[in-house]
Coordinates of C-alpha atoms in Angstrom, one line a residue:
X137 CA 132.1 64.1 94.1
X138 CA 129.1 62.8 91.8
X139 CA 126.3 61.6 94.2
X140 CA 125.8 57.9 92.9
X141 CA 123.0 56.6 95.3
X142 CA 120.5 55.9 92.7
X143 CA 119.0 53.4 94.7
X144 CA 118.3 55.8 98.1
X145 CA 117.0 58.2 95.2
X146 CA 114.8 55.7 94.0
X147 CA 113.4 54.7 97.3
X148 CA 113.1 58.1 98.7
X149 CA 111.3 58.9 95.2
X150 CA 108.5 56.5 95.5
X151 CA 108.1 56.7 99.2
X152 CA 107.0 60.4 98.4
X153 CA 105.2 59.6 95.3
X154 CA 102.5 56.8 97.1
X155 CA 99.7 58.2 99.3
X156 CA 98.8 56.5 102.8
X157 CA 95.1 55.3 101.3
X158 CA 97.2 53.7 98.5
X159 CA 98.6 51.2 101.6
X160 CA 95.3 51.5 103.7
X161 CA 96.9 54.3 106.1
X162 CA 94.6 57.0 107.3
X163 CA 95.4 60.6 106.1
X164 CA 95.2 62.0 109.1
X165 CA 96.4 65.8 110.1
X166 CA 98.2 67.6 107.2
X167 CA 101.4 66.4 105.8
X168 CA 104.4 68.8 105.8
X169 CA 106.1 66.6 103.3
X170 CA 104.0 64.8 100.7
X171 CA 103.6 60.6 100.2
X172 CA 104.5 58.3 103.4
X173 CA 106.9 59.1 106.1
X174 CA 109.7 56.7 106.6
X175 CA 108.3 55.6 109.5
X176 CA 104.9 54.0 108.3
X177 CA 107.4 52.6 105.3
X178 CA 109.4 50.5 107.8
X179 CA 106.4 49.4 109.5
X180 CA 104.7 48.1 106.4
X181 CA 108.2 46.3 105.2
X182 CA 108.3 45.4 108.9
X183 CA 112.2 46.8 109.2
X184 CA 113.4 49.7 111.4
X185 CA 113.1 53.2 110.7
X186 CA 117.1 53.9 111.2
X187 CA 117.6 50.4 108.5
X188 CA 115.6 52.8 105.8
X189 CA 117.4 55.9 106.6
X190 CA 120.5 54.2 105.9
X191 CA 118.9 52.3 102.6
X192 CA 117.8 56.1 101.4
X193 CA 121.0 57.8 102.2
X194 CA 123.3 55.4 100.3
X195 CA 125.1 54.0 103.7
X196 CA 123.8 50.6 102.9
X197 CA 123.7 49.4 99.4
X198 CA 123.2 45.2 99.5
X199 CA 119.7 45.0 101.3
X200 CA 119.0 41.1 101.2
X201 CA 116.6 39.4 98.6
X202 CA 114.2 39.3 101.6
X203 CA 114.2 43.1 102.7
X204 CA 113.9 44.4 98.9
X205 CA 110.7 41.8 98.4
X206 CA 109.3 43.9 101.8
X207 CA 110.1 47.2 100.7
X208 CA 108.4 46.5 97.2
X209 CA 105.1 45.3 98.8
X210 CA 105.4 48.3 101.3
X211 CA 105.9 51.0 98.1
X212 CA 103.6 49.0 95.9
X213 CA 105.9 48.8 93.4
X214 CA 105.3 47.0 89.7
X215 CA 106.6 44.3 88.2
X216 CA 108.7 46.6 86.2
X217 CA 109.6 48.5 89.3
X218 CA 110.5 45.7 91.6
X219 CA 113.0 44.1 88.7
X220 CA 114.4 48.0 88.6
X221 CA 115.3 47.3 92.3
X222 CA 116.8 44.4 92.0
X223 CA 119.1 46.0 89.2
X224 CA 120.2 49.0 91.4
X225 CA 121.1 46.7 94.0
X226 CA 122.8 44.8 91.6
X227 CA 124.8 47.7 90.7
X228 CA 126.4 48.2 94.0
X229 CA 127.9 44.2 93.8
X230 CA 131.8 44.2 92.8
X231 CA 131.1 40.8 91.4
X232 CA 128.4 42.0 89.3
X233 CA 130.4 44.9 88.2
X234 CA 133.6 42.8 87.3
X235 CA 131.3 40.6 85.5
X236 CA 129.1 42.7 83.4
X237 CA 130.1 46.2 84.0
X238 CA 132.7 46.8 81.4
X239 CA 131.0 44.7 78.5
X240 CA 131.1 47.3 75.5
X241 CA 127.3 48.8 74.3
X242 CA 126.2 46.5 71.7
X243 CA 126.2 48.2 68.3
X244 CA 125.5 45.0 65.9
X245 CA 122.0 44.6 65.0
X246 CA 120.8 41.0 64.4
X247 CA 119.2 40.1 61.4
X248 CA 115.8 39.2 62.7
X249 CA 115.8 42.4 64.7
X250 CA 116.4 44.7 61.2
X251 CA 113.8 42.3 59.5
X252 CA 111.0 43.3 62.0
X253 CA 112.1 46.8 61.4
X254 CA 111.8 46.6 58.1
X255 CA 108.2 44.6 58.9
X256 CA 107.5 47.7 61.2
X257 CA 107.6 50.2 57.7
X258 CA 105.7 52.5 57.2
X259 CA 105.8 52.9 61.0
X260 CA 108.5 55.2 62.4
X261 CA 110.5 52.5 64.7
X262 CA 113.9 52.6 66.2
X263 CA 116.5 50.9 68.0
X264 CA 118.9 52.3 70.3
X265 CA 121.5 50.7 72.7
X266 CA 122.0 51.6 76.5
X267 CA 123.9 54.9 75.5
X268 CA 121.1 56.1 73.4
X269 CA 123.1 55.1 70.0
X270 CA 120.6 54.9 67.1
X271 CA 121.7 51.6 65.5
X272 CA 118.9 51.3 62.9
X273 CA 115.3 52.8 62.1
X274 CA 113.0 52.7 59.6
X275 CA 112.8 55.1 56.7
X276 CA 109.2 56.4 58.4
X277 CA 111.5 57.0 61.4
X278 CA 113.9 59.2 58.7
X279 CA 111.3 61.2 57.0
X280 CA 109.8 62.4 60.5
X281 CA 113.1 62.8 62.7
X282 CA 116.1 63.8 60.0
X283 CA 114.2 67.3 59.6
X284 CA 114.7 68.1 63.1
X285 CA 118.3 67.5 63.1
X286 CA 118.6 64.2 65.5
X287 CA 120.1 61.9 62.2
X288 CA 122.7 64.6 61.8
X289 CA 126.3 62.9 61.7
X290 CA 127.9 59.8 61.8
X291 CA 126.8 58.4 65.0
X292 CA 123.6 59.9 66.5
X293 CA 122.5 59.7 69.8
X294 CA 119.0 60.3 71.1
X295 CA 120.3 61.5 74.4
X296 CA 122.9 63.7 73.4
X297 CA 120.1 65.3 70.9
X298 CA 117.7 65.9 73.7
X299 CA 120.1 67.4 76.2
X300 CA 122.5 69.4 74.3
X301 CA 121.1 70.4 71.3
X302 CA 118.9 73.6 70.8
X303 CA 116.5 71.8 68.1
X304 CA 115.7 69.8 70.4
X305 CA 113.9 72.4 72.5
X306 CA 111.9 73.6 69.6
X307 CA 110.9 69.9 67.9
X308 CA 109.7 68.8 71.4
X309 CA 107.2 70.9 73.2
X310 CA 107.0 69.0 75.9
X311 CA 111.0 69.3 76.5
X312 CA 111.3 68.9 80.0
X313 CA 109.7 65.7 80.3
X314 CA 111.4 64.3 77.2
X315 CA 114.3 65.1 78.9
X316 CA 113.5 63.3 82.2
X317 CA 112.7 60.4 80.0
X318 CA 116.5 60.5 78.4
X319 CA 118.2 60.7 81.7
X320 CA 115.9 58.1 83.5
X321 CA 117.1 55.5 80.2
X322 CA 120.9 56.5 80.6
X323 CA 120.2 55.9 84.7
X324 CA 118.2 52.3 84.4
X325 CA 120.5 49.9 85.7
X326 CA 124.2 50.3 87.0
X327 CA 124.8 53.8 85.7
X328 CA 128.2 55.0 86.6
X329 CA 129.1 51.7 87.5
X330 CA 129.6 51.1 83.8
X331 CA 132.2 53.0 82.4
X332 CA 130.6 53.6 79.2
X333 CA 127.7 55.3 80.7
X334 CA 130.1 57.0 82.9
X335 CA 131.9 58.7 80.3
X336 CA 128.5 59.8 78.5
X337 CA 127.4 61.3 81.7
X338 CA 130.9 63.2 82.2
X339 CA 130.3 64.8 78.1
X340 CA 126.7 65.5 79.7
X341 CA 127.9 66.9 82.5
X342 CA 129.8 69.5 80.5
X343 CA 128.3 70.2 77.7
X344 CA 124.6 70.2 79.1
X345 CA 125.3 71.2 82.6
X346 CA 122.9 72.0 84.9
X347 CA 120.5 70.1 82.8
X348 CA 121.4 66.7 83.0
X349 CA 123.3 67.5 86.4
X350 CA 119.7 68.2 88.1
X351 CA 118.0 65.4 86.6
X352 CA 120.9 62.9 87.6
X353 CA 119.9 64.0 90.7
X354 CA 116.4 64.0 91.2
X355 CA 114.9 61.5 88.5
X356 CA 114.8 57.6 89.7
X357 CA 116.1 55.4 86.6
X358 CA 112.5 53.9 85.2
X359 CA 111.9 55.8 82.1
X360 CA 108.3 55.2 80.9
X361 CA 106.8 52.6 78.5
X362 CA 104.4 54.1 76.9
X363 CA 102.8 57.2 76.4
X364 CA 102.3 60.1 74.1
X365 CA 105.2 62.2 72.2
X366 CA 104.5 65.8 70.6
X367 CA 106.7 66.7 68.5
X368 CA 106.7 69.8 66.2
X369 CA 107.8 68.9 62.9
X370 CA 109.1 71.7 60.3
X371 CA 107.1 70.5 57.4
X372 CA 104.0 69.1 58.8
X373 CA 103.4 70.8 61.7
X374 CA 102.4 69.5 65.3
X375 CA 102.1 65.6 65.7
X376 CA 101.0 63.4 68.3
X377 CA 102.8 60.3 68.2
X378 CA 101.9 57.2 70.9
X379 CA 104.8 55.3 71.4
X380 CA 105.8 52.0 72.7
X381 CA 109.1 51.1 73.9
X382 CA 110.0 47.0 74.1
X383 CA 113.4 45.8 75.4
X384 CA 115.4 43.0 73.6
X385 CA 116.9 39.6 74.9
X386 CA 119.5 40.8 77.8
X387 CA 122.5 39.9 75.1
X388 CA 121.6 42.7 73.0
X389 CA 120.9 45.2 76.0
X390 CA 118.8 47.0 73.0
X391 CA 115.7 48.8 72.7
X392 CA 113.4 49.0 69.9
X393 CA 110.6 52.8 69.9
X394 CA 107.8 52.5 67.7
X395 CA 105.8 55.9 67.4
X396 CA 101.9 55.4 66.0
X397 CA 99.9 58.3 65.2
X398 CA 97.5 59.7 68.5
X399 CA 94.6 61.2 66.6
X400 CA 94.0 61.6 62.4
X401 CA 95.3 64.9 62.3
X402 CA 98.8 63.0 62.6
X403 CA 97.9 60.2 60.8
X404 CA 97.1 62.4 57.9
X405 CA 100.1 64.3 58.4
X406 CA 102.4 61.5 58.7
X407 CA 100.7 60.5 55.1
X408 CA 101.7 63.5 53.8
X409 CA 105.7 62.7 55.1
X410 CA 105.3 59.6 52.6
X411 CA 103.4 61.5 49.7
X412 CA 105.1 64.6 49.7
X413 CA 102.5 67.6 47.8
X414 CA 102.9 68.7 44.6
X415 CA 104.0 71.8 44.4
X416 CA 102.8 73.8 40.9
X417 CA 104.9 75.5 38.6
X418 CA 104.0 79.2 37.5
X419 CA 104.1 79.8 33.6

């Protein structure tokens, strides 16, 4: 049986992730396990050890509106991090799940949202539903990621790329983490509780195997932001590509990437994906 306690694994995630200085706890003798023990946890959310055990172990899933807004200050958790919370928990309500759980991924762009990509050109931008589904990109985002084979067929899926695809190894150097970035998207929010996802992670499952099965297990559902992608492409080379990621109006339950160039090694390469050389002939 698939293990769906994402929000024990989230909790137990940033309880070892947070030092005791971060919360004003002395260090004291050396840890055997790293971060905060449960115990100083339930003392700074002011709830009882054996209450957290059973929030981390997945044999109590509705924590009240009170307790999550203790644990948050306790873990220090962002803005970002505390409305990730409130989505797992979320997750786990029948009513929320009758209500918003089988809603199909959106697929239809709105016009404003292609006419800002379009604004975003020469910019490689693009937009993706919950599942990962490229809906629309720009033709910057097509010059840098059709050689690499993610365009390829009639519905591509950034996800599905990643995980399951050997090019995908070889375009991204930094693979692993890219990875942990595609699994912590599909995770965000309710996860198996929508069937949609559900059936994407049971294709995962088989035809990436142990790796999306380890990452379902051990990476909380908060993909990052921002940061900085490498990518290795077959015509210009190594790039380093800062990217932004900005989520739509709740109705869409769409997110729009836009990659900028990280140093002018990229940004001249990325000129050269516009420009293509001229190439001489002999005779």
């Amino acid at each position: 049986m698939v293990d769906d306690n994402e929000l024990g694994l989230f909790l137990r995630k940033r309880r070892e992730a947070i030092t005791p200085d971060e919360v004003g706890l002395p260090a004291g003798p050396r840890r055997r396990a790293p971060g905060l023990r449960r115990s100083e946890v339930a003392a700074l959310a002011r709830v009882s050890v054996e209450y957290l055990t059973r929030l981390e172990q997945g044999r109590d899933r509705r924590p009240s509106p009170q307790v999550l807004s203790a644990l948050a200050g306790a873990l220090r958790l962002s803005a970002g991090e505390r409305a990730h919370l409130l989505r797992l928990t979320k997750a786990s309500d029948p009513a929320y799940n009758c209500l918003g759980g089988d809603s199909r991924p959106a697929r239809t762009v709105r016009p404003t949202v292609r006419a800002v990509l379009d604004r975003l050109d020469p910019a490689p931008a693009v937009l993706l539903n919950r599942l990962g589904d490229i809906l629309a990109r720009t033709a910057a985002y097509e010059r840098l990621m059709g050689p690499i084979g993610l365009l390829d067929g009639a519905r591509p899926n950034l996800a599905r790329f990643v995980l399951t695809d050997e090019r995908a190894r070889v375009a991204y150097p930094d693979w692993e983490r890219v990875a942990d970035e595609e699994v912590a998207a599909l995770k965000q929010g309710p996860f198996r509780a929508d069937p949609h996802i559900a059936a994407l992670a049971d294709e995962l499952t088989v035809t990436a195997g142990e790796a999306f099965t380890r990452r379902v297990e051990t990476v909380p559902g908060l993909p990052g932001a921002s940061g900085v992608l490498r990518l290795i492409h077959p015509t210009v080379g190594h790039l380093r590509l800062a990217y932004e990621v900005m989520d739509l109006a709740a109705d869409d339950d769409q997110r729009l990437i836009v990659l900028l160039p990280a140093d002018i090694e990229t940004t001249t390469a990325l000129d050269r994906l516009v420009v293509p050389p001229l190439h001489l002939l002999a005779g």
